[in-house]
Amino acid sequence: MDNTQKKYDSIEKEYFHLQSVIESFDSKSLTIKAWSVSIAGAIAGSSAFTDNRMIILFASLVSLMFWLIEASWKTFQYAHYKRLWEIEAFMREKGGSIDNLQIGASWSSSYHSGGLKRLFRVMFWHHVMLPHGAMFSLLLLVYILLQYIL
């Protein structure tokens, strides 16, 4: 096996490892969603047993917190795509230049180039916004209605 073939094999292993890492983020994202709905729902439900309307506001803030956590998680995941796309372009061209074993350097470069702008953009992806954004908005609306209108 010559050096070129070894490099292709190494790049191919790196590609499939990145695919696995990216997919693992999705399962953890579902866990974040489950915790968000469970905790915010339990807090909001407990407000039925008291006259303190601040509990509903607190539940909406809990939803907001989980929304930010998931958006952060998705930006971590998104940072891996730069390297994945570099490898795909290299394999598609069957030539060119690419350094192997650069997952960390590529991730760091991609993650730090996005900043808060990327975080806020990711927050409004429909698969990130649901259920957190919907619960946050609904609970905040209920709080405002109960506090100021009803």
PDB file of N, CA and C in Angstrom, residues 28-108:
ATOM      1  N   LYS A  28     -28.545  13.615  21.469  1.00  0.00           N
ATOM      2  CA  LYS A  28     -28.476  14.454  22.674  1.00  0.00           C
ATOM      3  C   LYS A  28     -29.436  15.643  22.561  1.00  0.00           C
ATOM      4  N   SER A  29     -29.647  16.110  21.351  1.00  0.00           N
ATOM      5  CA  SER A  29     -30.600  17.198  21.126  1.00  0.00           C
ATOM      6  C   SER A  29     -32.018  16.766  21.514  1.00  0.00           C
ATOM      7  N   LEU A  30     -32.357  15.543  21.192  1.00  0.00           N
ATOM      8  CA  LEU A  30     -33.678  15.025  21.591  1.00  0.00           C
ATOM      9  C   LEU A  30     -33.810  14.941  23.112  1.00  0.00           C
ATOM     10  N   THR A  31     -32.726  14.612  23.779  1.00  0.00           N
ATOM     11  CA  THR A  31     -32.731  14.576  25.246  1.00  0.00           C
ATOM     12  C   THR A  31     -32.964  15.983  25.809  1.00  0.00           C
ATOM     13  N   ILE A  32     -32.319  16.970  25.213  1.00  0.00           N
ATOM     14  CA  ILE A  32     -32.520  18.359  25.653  1.00  0.00           C
ATOM     15  C   ILE A  32     -33.983  18.752  25.480  1.00  0.00           C
ATOM     16  N   LYS A  33     -34.582  18.380  24.353  1.00  0.00           N
ATOM     17  CA  LYS A  33     -35.992  18.695  24.108  1.00  0.00           C
ATOM     18  C   LYS A  33     -36.895  18.020  25.148  1.00  0.00           C
ATOM     19  N   ALA A  34     -36.603  16.765  25.452  1.00  0.00           N
ATOM     20  CA  ALA A  34     -37.422  16.034  26.426  1.00  0.00           C
ATOM     21  C   ALA A  34     -37.340  16.682  27.804  1.00  0.00           C
ATOM     22  N   TRP A  35     -36.135  17.054  28.227  1.00  0.00           N
ATOM     23  CA  TRP A  35     -35.986  17.718  29.519  1.00  0.00           C
ATOM     24  C   TRP A  35     -36.707  19.060  29.529  1.00  0.00           C
ATOM     25  N   SER A  36     -36.609  19.791  28.436  1.00  0.00           N
ATOM     26  CA  SER A  36     -37.256  21.100  28.351  1.00  0.00           C
ATOM     27  C   SER A  36     -38.761  20.995  28.540  1.00  0.00           C
ATOM     28  N   VAL A  37     -39.369  20.106  27.776  1.00  0.00           N
ATOM     29  CA  VAL A  37     -40.821  19.953  27.857  1.00  0.00           C
ATOM     30  C   VAL A  37     -41.238  19.453  29.241  1.00  0.00           C
ATOM     31  N   SER A  38     -40.500  18.500  29.761  1.00  0.00           N
ATOM     32  CA  SER A  38     -40.850  17.925  31.070  1.00  0.00           C
ATOM     33  C   SER A  38     -40.743  18.948  32.192  1.00  0.00           C
ATOM     34  N   ILE A  39     -39.625  19.628  32.251  1.00  0.00           N
ATOM     35  CA  ILE A  39     -39.400  20.555  33.372  1.00  0.00           C
ATOM     36  C   ILE A  39     -40.286  21.794  33.255  1.00  0.00           C
ATOM     37  N   ALA A  40     -40.300  22.423  32.076  1.00  0.00           N
ATOM     38  CA  ALA A  40     -41.132  23.624  31.915  1.00  0.00           C
ATOM     39  C   ALA A  40     -42.613  23.277  32.071  1.00  0.00           C
ATOM     40  N   GLY A  41     -43.015  22.122  31.548  1.00  0.00           N
ATOM     41  CA  GLY A  41     -44.407  21.694  31.697  1.00  0.00           C
ATOM     42  C   GLY A  41     -44.785  21.443  33.144  1.00  0.00           C
ATOM     43  N   ALA A  42     -43.886  20.810  33.893  1.00  0.00           N
ATOM     44  CA  ALA A  42     -44.162  20.547  35.308  1.00  0.00           C
ATOM     45  C   ALA A  42     -44.252  21.847  36.107  1.00  0.00           C
ATOM     46  N   ILE A  43     -43.360  22.766  35.816  1.00  0.00           N
ATOM     47  CA  ILE A  43     -43.392  24.051  36.528  1.00  0.00           C
ATOM     48  C   ILE A  43     -44.666  24.815  36.186  1.00  0.00           C
ATOM     49  N   ALA A  44     -44.991  24.882  34.881  1.00  0.00           N
ATOM     50  CA  ALA A  44     -46.211  25.588  34.464  1.00  0.00           C
ATOM     51  C   ALA A  44     -47.447  24.916  35.040  1.00  0.00           C
ATOM     52  N   GLY A  45     -47.473  23.590  35.055  1.00  0.00           N
ATOM     53  CA  GLY A  45     -48.610  22.858  35.619  1.00  0.00           C
ATOM     54  C   GLY A  45     -48.778  23.107  37.104  1.00  0.00           C
ATOM     55  N   SER A  46     -47.665  23.287  37.792  1.00  0.00           N
ATOM     56  CA  SER A  46     -47.759  23.532  39.237  1.00  0.00           C
ATOM     57  C   SER A  46     -48.374  24.896  39.542  1.00  0.00           C
ATOM     58  N   SER A  47     -48.403  25.772  38.556  1.00  0.00           N
ATOM     59  CA  SER A  47     -48.998  27.096  38.788  1.00  0.00           C
ATOM     60  C   SER A  47     -50.506  27.015  38.986  1.00  0.00           C
ATOM     61  N   ALA A  48     -51.106  25.898  38.601  1.00  0.00           N
ATOM     62  CA  ALA A  48     -52.555  25.726  38.792  1.00  0.00           C
ATOM     63  C   ALA A  48     -52.914  25.621  40.267  1.00  0.00           C
ATOM     64  N   PHE A  49     -51.934  25.311  41.111  1.00  0.00           N
ATOM     65  CA  PHE A  49     -52.190  25.105  42.533  1.00  0.00           C
ATOM     66  C   PHE A  49     -51.857  26.318  43.396  1.00  0.00           C
ATOM     67  N   THR A  50     -51.579  27.439  42.743  1.00  0.00           N
ATOM     68  CA  THR A  50     -51.223  28.638  43.493  1.00  0.00           C
ATOM     69  C   THR A  50     -51.714  29.874  42.750  1.00  0.00           C
ATOM     70  N   ASP A  51     -51.787  30.968  43.439  1.00  0.00           N
ATOM     71  CA  ASP A  51     -52.172  32.226  42.812  1.00  0.00           C
ATOM     72  C   ASP A  51     -50.958  33.016  42.323  1.00  0.00           C
ATOM     73  N   ASN A  52     -49.769  32.514  42.561  1.00  0.00           N
ATOM     74  CA  ASN A  52     -48.544  33.198  42.162  1.00  0.00           C
ATOM     75  C   ASN A  52     -48.303  33.016  40.653  1.00  0.00           C
ATOM     76  N   ARG A  53     -48.490  34.086  39.917  1.00  0.00           N
ATOM     77  CA  ARG A  53     -48.352  34.014  38.459  1.00  0.00           C
ATOM     78  C   ARG A  53     -46.890  34.026  38.009  1.00  0.00           C
ATOM     79  N   MET A  54     -46.006  34.349  38.910  1.00  0.00           N
ATOM     80  CA  MET A  54     -44.577  34.364  38.571  1.00  0.00           C
ATOM     81  C   MET A  54     -44.070  32.963  38.209  1.00  0.00           C
ATOM     82  N   ILE A  55     -44.784  31.948  38.658  1.00  0.00           N
ATOM     83  CA  ILE A  55     -44.384  30.571  38.336  1.00  0.00           C
ATOM     84  C   ILE A  55     -44.462  30.347  36.823  1.00  0.00           C
ATOM     85  N   ILE A  56     -45.470  30.905  36.185  1.00  0.00           N
ATOM     86  CA  ILE A  56     -45.598  30.759  34.733  1.00  0.00           C
ATOM     87  C   ILE A  56     -44.467  31.520  34.032  1.00  0.00           C
ATOM     88  N   LEU A  57     -44.124  32.693  34.538  1.00  0.00           N
ATOM     89  CA  LEU A  57     -42.994  33.436  33.972  1.00  0.00           C
ATOM     90  C   LEU A  57     -41.705  32.639  34.141  1.00  0.00           C
ATOM     91  N   PHE A  58     -41.529  32.032  35.304  1.00  0.00           N
ATOM     92  CA  PHE A  58     -40.348  31.206  35.550  1.00  0.00           C
ATOM     93  C   PHE A  58     -40.307  30.029  34.573  1.00  0.00           C
ATOM     94  N   ALA A  59     -41.441  29.391  34.327  1.00  0.00           N
ATOM     95  CA  ALA A  59     -41.506  28.268  33.380  1.00  0.00           C
ATOM     96  C   ALA A  59     -41.117  28.729  31.972  1.00  0.00           C
ATOM     97  N   SER A  60     -41.551  29.927  31.591  1.00  0.00           N
ATOM     98  CA  SER A  60     -41.173  30.430  30.259  1.00  0.00           C
ATOM     99  C   SER A  60     -39.669  30.693  30.187  1.00  0.00           C
ATOM    100  N   LEU A  61     -39.080  31.184  31.272  1.00  0.00           N
ATOM    101  CA  LEU A  61     -37.635  31.417  31.292  1.00  0.00           C
ATOM    102  C   LEU A  61     -36.852  30.098  31.264  1.00  0.00           C
ATOM    103  N   VAL A  62     -37.401  29.065  31.875  1.00  0.00           N
ATOM    104  CA  VAL A  62     -36.785  27.734  31.794  1.00  0.00           C
ATOM    105  C   VAL A  62     -36.779  27.255  30.345  1.00  0.00           C
ATOM    106  N   SER A  63     -37.877  27.474  29.627  1.00  0.00           N
ATOM    107  CA  SER A  63     -37.930  27.115  28.203  1.00  0.00           C
ATOM    108  C   SER A  63     -36.895  27.891  27.406  1.00  0.00           C
ATOM    109  N   LEU A  64     -36.752  29.172  27.715  1.00  0.00           N
ATOM    110  CA  LEU A  64     -35.751  29.996  27.039  1.00  0.00           C
ATOM    111  C   LEU A  64     -34.344  29.459  27.302  1.00  0.00           C
ATOM    112  N   MET A  65     -34.084  29.066  28.546  1.00  0.00           N
ATOM    113  CA  MET A  65     -32.772  28.525  28.894  1.00  0.00           C
ATOM    114  C   MET A  65     -32.471  27.259  28.082  1.00  0.00           C
ATOM    115  N   PHE A  66     -33.438  26.348  27.996  1.00  0.00           N
ATOM    116  CA  PHE A  66     -33.229  25.123  27.214  1.00  0.00           C
ATOM    117  C   PHE A  66     -33.098  25.435  25.723  1.00  0.00           C
ATOM    118  N   TRP A  67     -33.778  26.449  25.251  1.00  0.00           N
ATOM    119  CA  TRP A  67     -33.673  26.869  23.862  1.00  0.00           C
ATOM    120  C   TRP A  67     -32.239  27.327  23.559  1.00  0.00           C
ATOM    121  N   LEU A  68     -31.681  28.121  24.476  1.00  0.00           N
ATOM    122  CA  LEU A  68     -30.290  28.565  24.322  1.00  0.00           C
ATOM    123  C   LEU A  68     -29.313  27.400  24.406  1.00  0.00           C
ATOM    124  N   ILE A  69     -29.587  26.455  25.291  1.00  0.00           N
ATOM    125  CA  ILE A  69     -28.719  25.281  25.412  1.00  0.00           C
ATOM    126  C   ILE A  69     -28.726  24.485  24.112  1.00  0.00           C
ATOM    127  N   GLU A  70     -29.902  24.247  23.552  1.00  0.00           N
ATOM    128  CA  GLU A  70     -29.956  23.472  22.317  1.00  0.00           C
ATOM    129  C   GLU A  70     -29.311  24.223  21.154  1.00  0.00           C
ATOM    130  N   ALA A  71     -29.519  25.534  21.079  1.00  0.00           N
ATOM    131  CA  ALA A  71     -28.887  26.310  20.012  1.00  0.00           C
ATOM    132  C   ALA A  71     -27.362  26.249  20.138  1.00  0.00           C
ATOM    133  N   SER A  72     -26.860  26.322  21.359  1.00  0.00           N
ATOM    134  CA  SER A  72     -25.414  26.185  21.579  1.00  0.00           C
ATOM    135  C   SER A  72     -24.937  24.812  21.135  1.00  0.00           C
ATOM    136  N   TRP A  73     -25.705  23.807  21.486  1.00  0.00           N
ATOM    137  CA  TRP A  73     -25.368  22.431  21.121  1.00  0.00           C
ATOM    138  C   TRP A  73     -25.311  22.272  19.610  1.00  0.00           C
ATOM    139  N   LYS A  74     -26.273  22.879  18.919  1.00  0.00           N
ATOM    140  CA  LYS A  74     -26.306  22.801  17.456  1.00  0.00           C
ATOM    141  C   LYS A  74     -25.145  23.569  16.824  1.00  0.00           C
ATOM    142  N   THR A  75     -24.695  24.654  17.449  1.00  0.00           N
ATOM    143  CA  THR A  75     -23.523  25.351  16.902  1.00  0.00           C
ATOM    144  C   THR A  75     -22.270  24.506  17.068  1.00  0.00           C
ATOM    145  N   PHE A  76     -22.198  23.731  18.157  1.00  0.00           N
ATOM    146  CA  PHE A  76     -21.076  22.790  18.315  1.00  0.00           C
ATOM    147  C   PHE A  76     -21.108  21.769  17.184  1.00  0.00           C
ATOM    148  N   GLN A  77     -22.295  21.245  16.908  1.00  0.00           N
ATOM    149  CA  GLN A  77     -22.460  20.251  15.848  1.00  0.00           C
ATOM    150  C   GLN A  77     -22.131  20.865  14.492  1.00  0.00           C
ATOM    151  N   TYR A  78     -22.651  22.041  14.240  1.00  0.00           N
ATOM    152  CA  TYR A  78     -22.473  22.698  12.949  1.00  0.00           C
ATOM    153  C   TYR A  78     -20.993  22.936  12.636  1.00  0.00           C
ATOM    154  N   ALA A  79     -20.198  23.186  13.658  1.00  0.00           N
ATOM    155  CA  ALA A  79     -18.772  23.460  13.454  1.00  0.00           C
ATOM    156  C   ALA A  79     -18.045  22.262  12.836  1.00  0.00           C
ATOM    157  N   HIS A  80     -18.577  21.070  12.991  1.00  0.00           N
ATOM    158  CA  HIS A  80     -17.950  19.880  12.397  1.00  0.00           C
ATOM    159  C   HIS A  80     -18.172  19.789  10.889  1.00  0.00           C
ATOM    160  N   TYR A  81     -19.183  20.465  10.376  1.00  0.00           N
ATOM    161  CA  TYR A  81     -19.511  20.347   8.957  1.00  0.00           C
ATOM    162  C   TYR A  81     -18.417  20.902   8.045  1.00  0.00           C
ATOM    163  N   LYS A  82     -17.691  21.915   8.480  1.00  0.00           N
ATOM    164  CA  LYS A  82     -16.639  22.486   7.638  1.00  0.00           C
ATOM    165  C   LYS A  82     -15.644  21.404   7.226  1.00  0.00           C
ATOM    166  N   ARG A  83     -15.184  20.638   8.197  1.00  0.00           N
ATOM    167  CA  ARG A  83     -14.216  19.576   7.898  1.00  0.00           C
ATOM    168  C   ARG A  83     -14.854  18.482   7.047  1.00  0.00           C
ATOM    169  N   LEU A  84     -16.079  18.156   7.332  1.00  0.00           N
ATOM    170  CA  LEU A  84     -16.790  17.135   6.554  1.00  0.00           C
ATOM    171  C   LEU A  84     -16.868  17.557   5.085  1.00  0.00           C
ATOM    172  N   TRP A  85     -17.193  18.814   4.849  1.00  0.00           N
ATOM    173  CA  TRP A  85     -17.300  19.312   3.471  1.00  0.00           C
ATOM    174  C   TRP A  85     -15.930  19.344   2.792  1.00  0.00           C
ATOM    175  N   GLU A  86     -14.865  19.671   3.555  1.00  0.00           N
ATOM    176  CA  GLU A  86     -13.516  19.653   2.982  1.00  0.00           C
ATOM    177  C   GLU A  86     -13.147  18.246   2.517  1.00  0.00           C
ATOM    178  N   ILE A  87     -13.460  17.264   3.339  1.00  0.00           N
ATOM    179  CA  ILE A  87     -13.151  15.875   2.987  1.00  0.00           C
ATOM    180  C   ILE A  87     -13.973  15.437   1.781  1.00  0.00           C
ATOM    181  N   GLU A  88     -15.243  15.797   1.746  1.00  0.00           N
ATOM    182  CA  GLU A  88     -16.090  15.433   0.607  1.00  0.00           C
ATOM    183  C   GLU A  88     -15.546  16.027  -0.689  1.00  0.00           C
ATOM    184  N   ALA A  89     -15.118  17.289  -0.643  1.00  0.00           N
ATOM    185  CA  ALA A  89     -14.567  17.931  -1.839  1.00  0.00           C
ATOM    186  C   ALA A  89     -13.286  17.221  -2.276  1.00  0.00           C
ATOM    187  N   PHE A  90     -12.448  16.866  -1.326  1.00  0.00           N
ATOM    188  CA  PHE A  90     -11.200  16.159  -1.630  1.00  0.00           C
ATOM    189  C   PHE A  90     -11.486  14.803  -2.274  1.00  0.00           C
ATOM    190  N   MET A  91     -12.401  14.056  -1.710  1.00  0.00           N
ATOM    191  CA  MET A  91     -12.710  12.728  -2.238  1.00  0.00           C
ATOM    192  C   MET A  91     -13.400  12.824  -3.604  1.00  0.00           C
ATOM    193  N   ARG A  92     -14.191  13.842  -3.789  1.00  0.00           N
ATOM    194  CA  ARG A  92     -14.878  14.020  -5.062  1.00  0.00           C
ATOM    195  C   ARG A  92     -13.878  14.329  -6.181  1.00  0.00           C
ATOM    196  N   GLU A  93     -12.867  15.136  -5.862  1.00  0.00           N
ATOM    197  CA  GLU A  93     -11.868  15.532  -6.856  1.00  0.00           C
ATOM    198  C   GLU A  93     -10.798  14.466  -7.063  1.00  0.00           C
ATOM    199  N   LYS A  94     -10.671  13.547  -6.122  1.00  0.00           N
ATOM    200  CA  LYS A  94      -9.648  12.496  -6.169  1.00  0.00           C
ATOM    201  C   LYS A  94      -8.258  13.086  -6.379  1.00  0.00           C
ATOM    202  N   GLY A  95      -7.990  14.132  -5.702  1.00  0.00           N
ATOM    203  CA  GLY A  95      -6.686  14.770  -5.814  1.00  0.00           C
ATOM    204  C   GLY A  95      -6.679  16.038  -5.003  1.00  0.00           C
ATOM    205  N   GLY A  96      -5.705  16.840  -5.232  1.00  0.00           N
ATOM    206  CA  GLY A  96      -5.613  18.074  -4.477  1.00  0.00           C
ATOM    207  C   GLY A  96      -4.850  17.854  -3.194  1.00  0.00           C
ATOM    208  N   SER A  97      -4.986  18.782  -2.332  1.00  0.00           N
ATOM    209  CA  SER A  97      -4.222  18.731  -1.092  1.00  0.00           C
ATOM    210  C   SER A  97      -5.162  18.834   0.108  1.00  0.00           C
ATOM    211  N   ILE A  98      -4.950  17.954   1.037  1.00  0.00           N
ATOM    212  CA  ILE A  98      -5.701  18.004   2.294  1.00  0.00           C
ATOM    213  C   ILE A  98      -4.834  17.356   3.366  1.00  0.00           C
ATOM    214  N   ASP A  99      -4.837  17.946   4.534  1.00  0.00           N
ATOM    215  CA  ASP A  99      -4.127  17.354   5.661  1.00  0.00           C
ATOM    216  C   ASP A  99      -5.099  16.478   6.426  1.00  0.00           C
ATOM    217  N   ASN A 100      -4.633  15.313   6.830  1.00  0.00           N
ATOM    218  CA  ASN A 100      -5.517  14.459   7.620  1.00  0.00           C
ATOM    219  C   ASN A 100      -5.343  14.764   9.102  1.00  0.00           C
ATOM    220  N   LEU A 101      -6.261  14.220   9.880  1.00  0.00           N
ATOM    221  CA  LEU A 101      -6.273  14.392  11.333  1.00  0.00           C
ATOM    222  C   LEU A 101      -6.339  15.871  11.742  1.00  0.00           C
ATOM    223  N   GLN A 102      -7.294  16.577  11.168  1.00  0.00           N
ATOM    224  CA  GLN A 102      -7.459  18.007  11.442  1.00  0.00           C
ATOM    225  C   GLN A 102      -8.841  18.328  11.999  1.00  0.00           C
ATOM    226  N   ILE A 103      -9.490  17.373  12.635  1.00  0.00           N
ATOM    227  CA  ILE A 103     -10.843  17.594  13.150  1.00  0.00           C
ATOM    228  C   ILE A 103     -10.866  18.736  14.164  1.00  0.00           C
ATOM    229  N   GLY A 104      -9.967  18.703  15.120  1.00  0.00           N
ATOM    230  CA  GLY A 104      -9.953  19.721  16.173  1.00  0.00           C
ATOM    231  C   GLY A 104      -9.667  21.116  15.653  1.00  0.00           C
ATOM    232  N   ALA A 105      -8.665  21.240  14.809  1.00  0.00           N
ATOM    233  CA  ALA A 105      -8.302  22.553  14.264  1.00  0.00           C
ATOM    234  C   ALA A 105      -9.431  23.105  13.407  1.00  0.00           C
ATOM    235  N   SER A 106     -10.027  22.247  12.605  1.00  0.00           N
ATOM    236  CA  SER A 106     -11.123  22.682  11.747  1.00  0.00           C
ATOM    237  C   SER A 106     -12.338  23.081  12.580  1.00  0.00           C
ATOM    238  N   TRP A 107     -12.651  22.281  13.606  1.00  0.00           N
ATOM    239  CA  TRP A 107     -13.790  22.589  14.466  1.00  0.00           C
ATOM    240  C   TRP A 107     -13.592  23.940  15.146  1.00  0.00           C
ATOM    241  N   SER A 108     -12.426  24.158  15.710  1.00  0.00           N
ATOM    242  CA  SER A 108     -12.156  25.398  16.429  1.00  0.00           C
ATOM    243  C   SER A 108     -12.255  26.606  15.505  1.00  0.00           C
TER     244      SER A 108
END
